[in-house]
CSV table of C-alpha atoms and ligand atoms in Angstrom, one decimal:
chain,number,residue,atom,x,y,z
A,1,UNK,CA,17.9,18.1,-10.3
A,2,UNK,CA,15.3,16.0,-8.6
A,3,UNK,CA,12.5,18.4,-9.7
A,4,UNK,CA,13.1,17.2,-13.3
A,5,UNK,CA,11.4,14.0,-12.2
A,6,UNK,CA,8.2,15.8,-11.1
A,7,UNK,CA,8.3,18.1,-14.1
A,8,UNK,CA,8.3,15.1,-16.4
A,9,UNK,CA,5.3,13.5,-14.4
A,10,UNK,CA,3.4,16.8,-14.6
A,11,UNK,CA,4.1,16.9,-18.4
A,12,UNK,CA,2.9,13.3,-18.8
A,13,UNK,CA,-0.3,14.1,-16.8
A,14,UNK,CA,-0.8,17.2,-19.0
A,15,UNK,CA,-0.7,15.1,-22.1
A,16,UNK,CA,-3.3,12.7,-20.6
A,17,UNK,CA,-5.8,15.5,-19.7
A,18,UNK,CA,-5.4,17.1,-23.1
A,19,UNK,CA,-4.5,20.7,-24.1
A,20,UNK,CA,-7.7,22.1,-22.9
A,21,UNK,CA,-7.9,20.3,-19.6
A,22,UNK,CA,-6.9,21.7,-16.1
A,23,UNK,CA,-6.1,19.5,-13.1
A,24,UNK,CA,-6.6,20.8,-9.5
A,25,UNK,CA,-5.1,18.8,-6.6
A,26,UNK,CA,-4.8,19.5,-2.9
A,27,UNK,CA,-2.4,17.8,-0.6
A,28,UNK,CA,-3.7,15.9,2.4
A,29,UNK,CA,-5.6,17.8,5.2
A,30,UNK,CA,-3.9,18.0,8.6
A,31,UNK,CA,-5.6,15.7,11.1
A,32,UNK,CA,-6.2,16.5,14.7
A,33,UNK,CA,-5.4,13.7,17.1
A,34,UNK,CA,-6.8,15.4,20.2
A,35,UNK,CA,-6.9,19.0,21.4
A,36,UNK,CA,-3.6,20.7,20.5
A,37,UNK,CA,-1.9,17.5,19.1
A,38,UNK,CA,-2.1,16.6,15.5
A,39,UNK,CA,-1.3,13.2,13.8
A,40,UNK,CA,2.0,13.5,11.9
A,41,UNK,CA,1.4,15.1,8.7
A,42,UNK,CA,1.8,13.0,5.5
A,43,UNK,CA,1.4,14.6,2.1
A,44,UNK,CA,-1.3,13.2,-0.2
A,45,UNK,CA,0.2,10.5,-2.4
A,46,UNK,CA,-0.9,12.0,-5.7
A,47,UNK,CA,0.2,15.4,-4.7
A,48,UNK,CA,3.6,14.2,-3.7
A,49,UNK,CA,3.9,12.1,-6.8
A,50,UNK,CA,3.5,15.3,-8.9
A,51,UNK,CA,5.5,17.7,-6.8
A,52,UNK,CA,7.8,16.1,-4.2
A,53,UNK,CA,6.5,18.8,-1.9
A,54,UNK,CA,5.8,17.8,1.7
A,55,UNK,CA,4.3,20.9,3.3
A,56,UNK,CA,0.6,20.9,4.4
A,57,UNK,CA,-2.0,23.4,3.0
A,58,UNK,CA,-0.7,23.2,-0.6
A,59,UNK,CA,-2.5,22.9,-4.0
A,60,UNK,CA,-1.3,22.2,-7.5
A,61,UNK,CA,-3.0,23.5,-10.6
A,62,UNK,CA,-1.8,21.9,-13.8
A,63,UNK,CA,-3.1,23.2,-17.1
A,64,UNK,CA,-3.2,21.0,-20.2
A,65,UNK,CA,-0.3,23.0,-21.7
A,66,UNK,CA,1.8,21.8,-18.8
A,67,UNK,CA,1.9,25.1,-17.0
A,68,UNK,CA,1.8,24.5,-13.3
A,69,UNK,CA,0.8,26.8,-10.4
A,70,UNK,CA,1.5,26.0,-6.8
A,71,UNK,CA,-0.4,27.4,-3.9
A,72,UNK,CA,1.4,27.1,-0.6
A,73,UNK,CA,1.7,28.5,2.9
A,74,UNK,CA,3.1,32.0,2.9
A,75,UNK,CA,6.3,32.8,4.7
A,76,UNK,CA,5.4,33.8,8.3
A,77,UNK,CA,8.2,34.2,10.8
A,78,UNK,CA,6.0,33.7,13.8
A,79,UNK,CA,4.5,30.5,12.6
A,80,UNK,CA,7.9,29.3,11.4
A,81,UNK,CA,9.2,29.8,14.9
A,82,UNK,CA,6.5,27.4,16.2
A,83,UNK,CA,6.0,25.0,13.3
A,84,UNK,CA,9.2,25.1,11.3
A,85,UNK,CA,10.5,26.3,7.9
A,86,UNK,CA,8.1,27.1,5.1
A,87,UNK,CA,9.3,27.3,1.5
A,88,UNK,CA,7.0,30.1,0.6
A,89,UNK,CA,5.7,31.2,-2.9
A,90,UNK,CA,8.8,33.3,-3.8
A,91,UNK,CA,11.2,30.4,-3.5
A,92,UNK,CA,8.9,27.6,-4.8
A,93,UNK,CA,9.4,28.1,-8.6
A,94,UNK,CA,13.2,27.6,-8.3
A,95,UNK,CA,12.9,24.8,-5.7
A,96,UNK,CA,10.1,22.8,-7.3
A,97,UNK,CA,10.2,23.7,-11.0
A,98,UNK,CA,6.7,25.1,-11.0
A,99,UNK,CA,5.9,28.0,-13.3
A,100,UNK,CA,4.2,30.2,-10.7
A,101,UNK,CA,3.5,30.1,-7.0
A,102,UNK,CA,1.1,32.1,-4.7
A,103,UNK,CA,0.0,32.0,-1.1
A,104,UNK,CA,-2.7,29.5,-0.4
A,105,UNK,CA,-4.7,32.4,1.0
A,106,UNK,CA,-5.2,33.5,-2.6
A,107,UNK,CA,-6.5,30.2,-3.8
A,108,UNK,CA,-10.2,31.1,-4.1
A,109,UNK,CA,-9.5,34.5,-5.8
A,110,UNK,CA,-7.1,33.0,-8.4
A,111,UNK,CA,-8.6,29.7,-9.2
A,112,UNK,CA,-11.5,30.9,-11.4
A,113,UNK,CA,-9.0,32.6,-13.8
A,114,UNK,CA,-6.9,29.5,-14.0
A,115,UNK,CA,-10.0,27.4,-14.9
A,116,UNK,CA,-11.2,30.0,-17.4
A,117,UNK,CA,-11.2,28.8,-21.1
A,118,UNK,CA,-10.5,25.1,-20.2
A,119,UNK,CA,-13.0,22.6,-21.4
A,120,UNK,CA,-12.7,20.1,-18.5
A,121,UNK,CA,-11.6,20.5,-14.9
A,122,UNK,CA,-10.0,17.3,-13.4
A,123,UNK,CA,-9.8,16.7,-9.7
A,124,UNK,CA,-9.8,13.5,-7.5
A,125,UNK,CA,-13.3,12.4,-7.0
A,126,UNK,CA,-14.4,11.2,-3.5
A,127,UNK,CA,-11.1,11.6,-1.8
A,128,UNK,CA,-11.0,15.0,-0.2
A,129,UNK,CA,-14.1,16.1,1.9
A,130,UNK,CA,-15.5,19.3,0.5
A,131,UNK,CA,-13.4,19.4,-2.7
A,132,UNK,CA,-16.4,19.1,-5.0
A,133,UNK,CA,-18.2,22.1,-3.5
A,134,UNK,CA,-15.0,24.1,-3.6
A,135,UNK,CA,-14.8,23.4,-7.4
A,136,UNK,CA,-18.5,24.3,-7.6
A,137,UNK,CA,-17.7,27.6,-6.0
A,138,UNK,CA,-15.0,28.4,-8.6
A,139,UNK,CA,-17.1,27.4,-11.4
A,140,UNK,CA,-20.0,29.5,-10.0
A,141,UNK,CA,-17.8,32.5,-9.9
A,142,UNK,CA,-16.8,32.1,-13.5
A,143,UNK,CA,-20.4,31.5,-14.6
A,144,UNK,CA,-21.5,34.7,-12.8
A,145,UNK,CA,-19.1,36.7,-15.1
A,146,UNK,CA,-20.1,34.9,-18.3
A,147,UNK,CA,-21.4,38.1,-19.9
A,148,UNK,CA,-18.0,39.6,-19.6
A,149,UNK,CA,-16.6,36.7,-21.7
A,150,UNK,CA,-15.6,34.0,-19.3
A,151,UNK,CA,-15.6,30.4,-20.5
A,152,UNK,CA,-16.2,28.0,-17.6
A,153,UNK,CA,-15.2,24.3,-18.1
A,154,UNK,CA,-18.3,22.3,-19.1
A,155,UNK,CA,-17.0,18.9,-17.8
A,156,UNK,CA,-15.8,17.6,-14.5
A,157,UNK,CA,-13.5,14.5,-14.7
A,158,UNK,CA,-11.9,12.3,-12.1
A,159,UNK,CA,-8.2,12.9,-11.9
A,160,UNK,CA,-7.7,9.6,-10.1
A,161,UNK,CA,-8.2,7.8,-13.4
A,162,UNK,CA,-5.0,9.1,-15.3
A,163,UNK,CA,-3.0,9.3,-12.1
A,164,UNK,CA,-3.7,5.8,-11.0
A,165,UNK,CA,-2.6,4.5,-14.4
A,166,UNK,CA,0.6,6.5,-14.1
A,167,UNK,CA,1.4,5.3,-10.6
A,168,UNK,CA,0.7,1.7,-11.5
A,169,UNK,CA,3.9,1.4,-13.5
A,170,UNK,CA,6.8,2.4,-11.3
A,171,UNK,CA,9.7,4.3,-12.9
A,172,UNK,CA,13.3,3.7,-12.2
A,173,UNK,CA,13.4,6.2,-9.4
A,174,UNK,CA,10.4,4.6,-7.7
A,175,UNK,CA,11.7,1.2,-8.1
A,176,UNK,CA,15.0,2.2,-6.5
A,177,UNK,CA,13.2,3.8,-3.6
A,178,UNK,CA,11.0,0.7,-3.1
A,179,UNK,CA,14.1,-1.5,-3.2
A,180,UNK,CA,15.6,0.6,-0.4
A,181,UNK,CA,12.4,0.6,1.6
A,182,UNK,CA,12.1,-3.2,1.4
A,183,UNK,CA,15.7,-3.6,2.3
A,184,UNK,CA,15.3,-1.6,5.5
A,185,UNK,CA,12.1,-3.5,6.4
A,186,UNK,CA,13.9,-6.8,5.8
A,187,UNK,CA,16.6,-5.8,8.2
A,188,UNK,CA,14.0,-4.8,10.8
A,189,UNK,CA,12.4,-8.3,10.5
A,190,UNK,CA,15.8,-9.9,11.0
A,191,UNK,CA,16.4,-7.9,14.1
A,192,UNK,CA,13.0,-8.8,15.6
A,193,UNK,CA,13.6,-12.5,15.0
A,194,UNK,CA,17.0,-12.4,16.5
A,195,UNK,CA,15.8,-10.5,19.6
A,196,UNK,CA,12.9,-12.9,20.1
A,197,UNK,CA,15.0,-16.1,20.4
A,198,UNK,CA,17.7,-14.3,22.3
A,199,UNK,CA,15.3,-13.0,25.0
A,200,UNK,CA,13.8,-16.4,25.4
A,201,UNK,CA,17.2,-18.1,25.6
A,202,UNK,CA,18.0,-15.6,28.4
A,203,UNK,CA,14.8,-16.5,30.2
A,204,UNK,CA,13.3,-13.1,29.7
A,205,UNK,CA,9.6,-12.5,29.3
A,206,UNK,CA,8.9,-11.5,25.6
A,207,UNK,CA,5.9,-9.3,24.7
A,208,UNK,CA,4.7,-8.4,21.2
A,209,UNK,CA,5.7,-4.7,21.8
A,210,UNK,CA,9.4,-5.8,22.4
A,211,UNK,CA,9.5,-7.1,18.8
A,212,UNK,CA,7.5,-4.0,17.5
A,213,UNK,CA,10.1,-1.8,19.2
A,214,UNK,CA,12.9,-3.5,17.2
A,215,UNK,CA,11.0,-2.9,14.0
A,216,UNK,CA,10.4,0.8,14.7
A,217,UNK,CA,14.0,1.3,15.8
A,218,UNK,CA,15.4,-0.1,12.6
A,219,UNK,CA,13.0,1.7,10.4
A,220,UNK,CA,13.9,5.1,11.9
A,221,UNK,CA,17.6,4.3,12.3
A,222,UNK,CA,17.8,3.9,8.6
A,223,UNK,CA,15.9,7.1,7.8
A,224,UNK,CA,12.4,5.8,7.1
A,225,UNK,CA,9.9,8.5,8.1
A,226,UNK,CA,7.2,6.2,9.5
A,227,UNK,CA,5.8,2.6,9.2
A,228,UNK,CA,3.8,2.2,6.0
A,229,UNK,CA,0.9,0.8,8.0
A,230,UNK,CA,0.2,-0.3,11.6
A,231,UNK,CA,2.6,-3.1,12.4
A,232,UNK,CA,1.2,-6.6,13.0
A,233,UNK,CA,3.1,-8.5,15.6
A,234,UNK,CA,1.0,-11.5,16.5
A,235,UNK,CA,2.1,-14.1,18.9
A,236,UNK,CA,0.5,-17.7,18.8
A,237,UNK,CA,-3.2,-17.7,18.2
A,238,UNK,CA,-3.2,-13.9,17.6
A,239,UNK,CA,-1.8,-14.7,14.1
A,240,UNK,CA,-5.3,-16.0,13.1
A,241,UNK,CA,-6.7,-12.5,13.5
A,242,UNK,CA,-5.9,-11.0,10.1
A,243,UNK,CA,-5.9,-7.4,11.2
A,244,UNK,CA,-4.3,-7.9,14.6
A,245,UNK,CA,-2.0,-5.1,15.7
A,246,UNK,CA,1.1,-5.3,17.8
A,247,UNK,CA,-0.1,-5.3,21.4
A,248,UNK,CA,1.1,-6.7,24.7
A,249,UNK,CA,0.5,-10.4,24.0
A,250,UNK,CA,3.0,-12.8,25.6
A,251,UNK,CA,5.4,-14.5,23.1
A,252,UNK,CA,5.7,-18.0,24.4
A,253,UNK,CA,8.4,-20.6,23.8
A,254,UNK,CA,7.1,-23.2,21.4
A,255,UNK,CA,4.6,-20.8,19.6
A,256,UNK,CA,4.9,-19.1,16.2
A,257,UNK,CA,5.1,-15.3,15.8
A,258,UNK,CA,3.7,-13.6,12.7
A,259,UNK,CA,5.1,-10.2,11.9
A,260,UNK,CA,3.6,-8.1,9.1
A,261,UNK,CA,5.4,-4.8,9.0
A,262,UNK,CA,7.1,-2.5,6.5
A,263,UNK,CA,8.5,1.0,6.6
A,264,UNK,CA,7.7,3.9,4.4
A,265,UNK,CA,10.7,5.5,2.7
A,266,UNK,CA,10.4,8.9,0.9
A,267,UNK,CA,6.8,8.3,0.2
A,268,UNK,CA,7.0,4.6,-0.8
A,269,UNK,CA,5.7,1.6,1.2
A,270,UNK,CA,7.2,-1.8,1.8
A,271,UNK,CA,5.1,-4.7,3.1
A,272,UNK,CA,6.7,-7.8,4.5
A,273,UNK,CA,5.4,-10.7,6.5
A,274,UNK,CA,7.5,-13.4,8.1
A,275,UNK,CA,6.3,-16.1,10.5
A,276,UNK,CA,8.9,-17.8,12.7
A,277,UNK,CA,9.2,-20.0,15.8
A,278,UNK,CA,9.6,-17.8,18.9
A,279,UNK,CA,12.4,-20.0,20.2
A,280,UNK,CA,14.1,-20.5,16.8
A,281,UNK,CA,13.0,-24.1,16.1
A,282,UNK,CA,9.8,-25.1,14.2
A,283,UNK,CA,7.8,-28.0,15.7
A,284,UNK,CA,6.7,-30.7,13.4
A,285,UNK,CA,3.2,-29.4,12.8
A,286,UNK,CA,4.4,-25.8,12.5
A,287,UNK,CA,7.0,-26.9,9.9
A,288,UNK,CA,4.5,-28.9,7.9
A,289,UNK,CA,2.2,-25.9,7.6
A,290,UNK,CA,5.1,-23.5,7.0
A,291,UNK,CA,6.4,-25.7,4.2
A,292,UNK,CA,3.0,-25.7,2.6
A,293,UNK,CA,2.6,-21.9,2.6
A,294,UNK,CA,6.1,-21.6,1.3
A,295,UNK,CA,5.5,-24.0,-1.5
A,296,UNK,CA,2.4,-22.0,-2.4
A,297,UNK,CA,4.4,-18.8,-2.4
A,298,UNK,CA,7.0,-20.4,-4.8
A,299,UNK,CA,4.1,-21.3,-7.1
A,300,UNK,CA,2.8,-17.7,-7.0
A,301,UNK,CA,6.2,-16.3,-7.7
A,302,UNK,CA,6.6,-18.6,-10.6
A,303,UNK,CA,3.3,-17.3,-12.0
A,304,UNK,CA,4.3,-13.6,-11.7
A,305,UNK,CA,5.6,-12.1,-15.0
A,306,UNK,CA,4.7,-9.6,-17.6
A,307,UNK,CA,1.9,-11.0,-19.7
A,308,UNK,CA,0.4,-13.0,-16.8
A,309,UNK,CA,-2.9,-11.9,-15.2
A,310,UNK,CA,-3.0,-10.4,-11.8
A,311,UNK,CA,-5.1,-13.4,-10.6
A,312,UNK,CA,-2.6,-16.0,-11.8
A,313,UNK,CA,-0.4,-15.9,-8.7
A,314,UNK,CA,-3.5,-16.3,-6.5
A,315,UNK,CA,-4.8,-19.2,-8.6
A,316,UNK,CA,-1.4,-20.9,-8.3
A,317,UNK,CA,-1.3,-20.4,-4.6
A,318,UNK,CA,-4.8,-21.7,-4.1
A,319,UNK,CA,-4.0,-24.9,-6.0
A,320,UNK,CA,-1.0,-25.7,-3.8
A,321,UNK,CA,-2.7,-24.8,-0.6
A,322,UNK,CA,-5.8,-26.7,-1.3
A,323,UNK,CA,-3.9,-29.9,-2.1
A,324,UNK,CA,-1.8,-29.4,1.0
A,325,UNK,CA,-5.0,-29.0,3.1
A,326,UNK,CA,-6.2,-32.4,1.7
A,327,UNK,CA,-2.9,-34.1,2.3
A,328,UNK,CA,-2.5,-32.8,5.8
A,329,UNK,CA,-6.1,-33.7,6.8
A,330,UNK,CA,-7.2,-30.0,7.4
A,331,UNK,CA,-9.9,-30.9,4.8
A,332,UNK,CA,-11.5,-34.3,4.8
A,333,UNK,CA,-11.4,-35.8,1.3
A,334,UNK,CA,-14.6,-37.8,2.1
A,335,UNK,CA,-16.4,-34.6,2.8
A,336,UNK,CA,-15.0,-32.1,0.3
A,337,UNK,CA,-14.0,-34.4,-2.6
A,338,UNK,CA,-11.2,-33.8,-5.0
A,339,UNK,CA,-8.8,-30.9,-5.4
A,340,UNK,CA,-11.0,-29.4,-8.1
A,341,UNK,CA,-14.0,-29.7,-5.9
A,342,UNK,CA,-12.2,-27.9,-3.1
A,343,UNK,CA,-11.3,-25.1,-5.5
A,344,UNK,CA,-14.7,-25.0,-7.2
A,345,UNK,CA,-16.6,-24.9,-3.8
A,346,UNK,CA,-14.0,-22.7,-2.2
A,347,UNK,CA,-13.6,-25.1,0.7
A,348,UNK,CA,-10.1,-23.9,1.2
A,349,UNK,CA,-11.6,-20.6,2.3
A,350,UNK,CA,-12.0,-21.9,5.9
A,351,UNK,CA,-8.2,-21.6,6.2
A,352,UNK,CA,-7.2,-19.1,3.4
A,353,UNK,CA,-9.6,-16.3,3.2
A,354,UNK,CA,-7.7,-13.5,1.6
A,355,UNK,CA,-6.2,-12.7,-1.8
A,356,UNK,CA,-2.6,-13.4,-2.6
A,357,UNK,CA,-1.5,-9.9,-3.2
A,358,UNK,CA,-2.2,-6.3,-4.0
A,359,UNK,CA,-0.5,-3.4,-5.8
A,360,UNK,CA,2.2,-1.8,-3.7
A,361,UNK,CA,3.5,1.7,-4.2
A,362,UNK,CA,3.1,5.0,-2.4
A,363,UNK,CA,0.1,3.5,-0.6
A,364,UNK,CA,0.5,0.0,0.9
A,365,UNK,CA,-2.6,-1.0,-0.9
A,366,UNK,CA,-1.7,1.1,-3.9
A,367,UNK,CA,-3.9,2.6,-6.6
A,368,UNK,CA,-4.5,1.1,-10.0
A,369,UNK,CA,-7.3,-0.9,-11.6
A,370,UNK,CA,-7.3,-4.7,-11.1
A,371,UNK,CA,-9.3,-5.0,-14.3
A,372,UNK,CA,-7.6,-5.1,-17.7
A,373,UNK,CA,-8.6,-1.7,-19.3
A,374,UNK,CA,-8.6,-3.2,-22.8
A,375,UNK,CA,-11.2,-5.8,-21.9
A,376,UNK,CA,-13.4,-3.9,-19.6
A,377,UNK,CA,-16.6,-4.8,-21.4
A,378,UNK,CA,-16.1,-8.6,-21.2
A,379,UNK,CA,-17.9,-9.4,-18.0
A,380,UNK,CA,-19.3,-12.7,-17.0
A,381,UNK,CA,-21.7,-13.5,-14.2
A,382,UNK,CA,-21.1,-16.4,-11.8
A,383,UNK,CA,-22.8,-17.8,-8.6
A,384,UNK,CA,-20.4,-18.0,-5.7
A,385,UNK,CA,-20.4,-21.6,-4.4
A,386,UNK,CA,-19.8,-20.6,-0.8
A,387,UNK,CA,-22.2,-17.6,-0.4
A,388,UNK,CA,-24.7,-18.1,-3.3
A,389,UNK,CA,-24.1,-14.5,-4.2
A,390,UNK,CA,-24.0,-13.5,-7.9
A,391,UNK,CA,-20.6,-12.1,-8.7
A,392,UNK,CA,-19.4,-10.2,-11.8
A,393,UNK,CA,-16.0,-11.4,-13.1
A,394,UNK,CA,-14.1,-9.0,-15.4
A,395,UNK,CA,-10.8,-10.0,-17.0
A,396,UNK,CA,-8.0,-9.5,-14.5
A,397,UNK,CA,-5.2,-7.0,-15.2
A,398,UNK,CA,-2.4,-8.2,-17.5
A,399,UNK,CA,0.8,-7.6,-15.6
A,400,UNK,CA,3.4,-5.3,-17.1
A,401,UNK,CA,7.0,-4.7,-16.4
A,402,UNK,CA,7.4,-2.2,-13.6
A,403,UNK,CA,4.2,-3.0,-11.8
A,404,UNK,CA,4.8,-3.8,-8.1
A,405,UNK,CA,2.7,-6.2,-6.1
A,406,UNK,CA,2.9,-8.3,-3.0
A,407,UNK,CA,2.8,-12.1,-3.0
A,408,UNK,CA,1.4,-13.1,0.4
A,409,UNK,CA,-0.2,-16.5,0.8
A,410,UNK,CA,-1.1,-17.8,4.3
A,411,UNK,CA,-3.0,-20.3,6.3
A,412,UNK,CA,-4.9,-19.7,9.5
A,413,UNK,CA,-6.2,-22.6,11.5
A,414,UNK,CA,-8.9,-21.9,14.1
A,415,UNK,CA,-10.1,-24.9,16.2
A,416,UNK,CA,-13.0,-26.6,14.6
A,417,UNK,CA,-14.5,-30.1,14.5
A,418,UNK,CA,-12.5,-32.4,12.3
A,419,UNK,CA,-9.4,-30.2,12.2
A,420,UNK,CA,-6.4,-32.0,13.6
A,421,UNK,CA,-5.6,-30.5,17.0
A,422,UNK,CA,-1.8,-30.3,16.3
A,423,UNK,CA,-2.6,-27.4,13.9
A,424,UNK,CA,-5.0,-25.5,16.1
A,425,UNK,CA,-4.2,-21.8,16.5
A,426,UNK,CA,-1.4,-21.8,14.0
A,427,UNK,CA,-1.4,-18.7,11.7
A,428,UNK,CA,1.2,-18.4,9.0
A,429,UNK,CA,1.7,-15.8,6.3
A,430,UNK,CA,4.7,-15.2,4.1
A,431,UNK,CA,4.7,-11.9,2.2
A,432,UNK,CA,7.2,-10.5,-0.3
A,433,UNK,CA,7.3,-7.5,-2.6
A,434,UNK,CA,7.8,-8.2,-6.3
A,435,UNK,CA,8.7,-5.9,-9.2
A,436,UNK,CA,7.2,-7.4,-12.4
A,437,UNK,CA,9.8,-8.0,-15.2
A,438,UNK,CA,9.5,-9.2,-18.7
A,439,UNK,CA,10.7,-12.7,-17.7
A,440,UNK,CA,9.5,-13.0,-14.1
A,441,UNK,CA,9.7,-10.9,-11.1
A,442,UNK,CA,12.3,-9.4,-8.8
A,443,UNK,CA,11.7,-10.1,-5.1
A,444,UNK,CA,13.0,-7.0,-3.4
A,445,UNK,CA,12.2,-8.1,0.2
A,446,UNK,CA,14.3,-11.2,0.5
A,447,UNK,CA,16.9,-9.5,2.8
A,448,UNK,CA,15.1,-11.5,5.4
A,449,UNK,CA,15.0,-15.2,4.7
A,450,UNK,CA,11.9,-17.3,4.0
A,451,UNK,CA,13.6,-20.7,4.0
A,452,UNK,CA,12.8,-22.3,7.3
A,453,UNK,CA,16.3,-23.7,7.8
A,454,UNK,CA,17.7,-20.3,7.1
A,455,UNK,CA,15.3,-18.7,9.6
A,456,UNK,CA,16.3,-21.3,12.2
A,457,UNK,CA,20.0,-20.6,11.5
A,458,UNK,CA,19.5,-16.9,11.8
A,459,UNK,CA,17.7,-17.2,15.1
A,460,UNK,CA,20.4,-19.6,16.5
A,461,UNK,CA,23.3,-17.1,16.0
B,501,LIG,N1,0.0,-5.3,5.6
B,501,LIG,C1,-1.2,-5.2,4.9
B,501,LIG,C2,-1.2,-6.2,3.9
B,501,LIG,O1,-0.5,-7.2,3.9
B,501,LIG,O2,-2.0,-6.2,2.9
B,502,MN,MN1,0.2,-6.9,1.9
B,503,MN,MN1,1.4,-7.0,4.9
């Protein structure tokens, strides 16, 4: 029964909030796009993690003893004719393994009794507009009946804390789903690469949206519900715009294409970037920068294992990139000094201005603290060499088996004085998804090659 998975997660959460806690969690709100059209509904990640339930207008109440109550849309034939099937409260206990279920229209009348006698009410802070005042309303109702013996919770706590920690370590079911999501995305990248060189060979005009269409087709063809984020398909100089979105840009023979795209499958994201020559053959300068980014990714992958810090892959990347920038003349040794000076002064930032990774899970930038919880008090202050700002450093998270993160170094060369012209407008990023293991990491997105010769071979066929 799949609902055993969600039962176990709710039981684990109940242990974390303690026997006298109670957790209240709504799913995501529906979002209007314009007039009668809504954005496609996607369940709230925390809510889905604990229930597997994808209908809108639903709430979970989990008591510290593990007893779970679901509030969901009531059965309504007329609405179901227009909007589709509703599970309804009568069928929910059997289908979802919850202990009780009621219509969401009864939420405000039933919630005070569910909170009564608990010492702390847990709900996600600062994530759902209006939730705090809703909780206040239920507590107010309980307090108004205090002379009849009600016991309102005295503490409000942020439910994101325990749930973020749970979600940070992916269980076997999650890892399996993420492997499948990354596999689909990898095939979509292969498809876009192939189409690109093929269309150019046939003398056709290629636009970024032609490649985006290939990605979307493959995602959907293999059962993914939607892209995990807005796909980036950036031709030529557009690759130097970090948050560029697939648009109508012309993909020109001789230029590179950067695609950062991943599907979401059954609630889990994938996040892959590949950069390839539009015509299937790297030029000399393109290949020199590509080899550098790939070498920096190898260094980051080698630094990713249980027991390492979250920042280790980034630091490894930066060392390789910075040395390459000096060797290739992107940075002038006479001006910026040695490798250590480049790192110390963050001179590499002109061409590499983002971090090397982030947690990946239900959300593409997934939840979970980047600071090691066991060392939270050990902060140090430092003056940033580039901006002069005072920054606080806290010990970075120690990686554990089952954490999933991206490894995504890049290099982005905007024209500037002293920067060799051959590299102008080249933007390269290589991004893979890694499951941390005891001895290293498992790259789950390598269904699409990163090796430049393998990319060229794939695009030739
Ligand atoms: N696609 C978003 C990222 O790479 O972080
Ligand atoms: Mn990413
Ligand atoms: Mn990405």
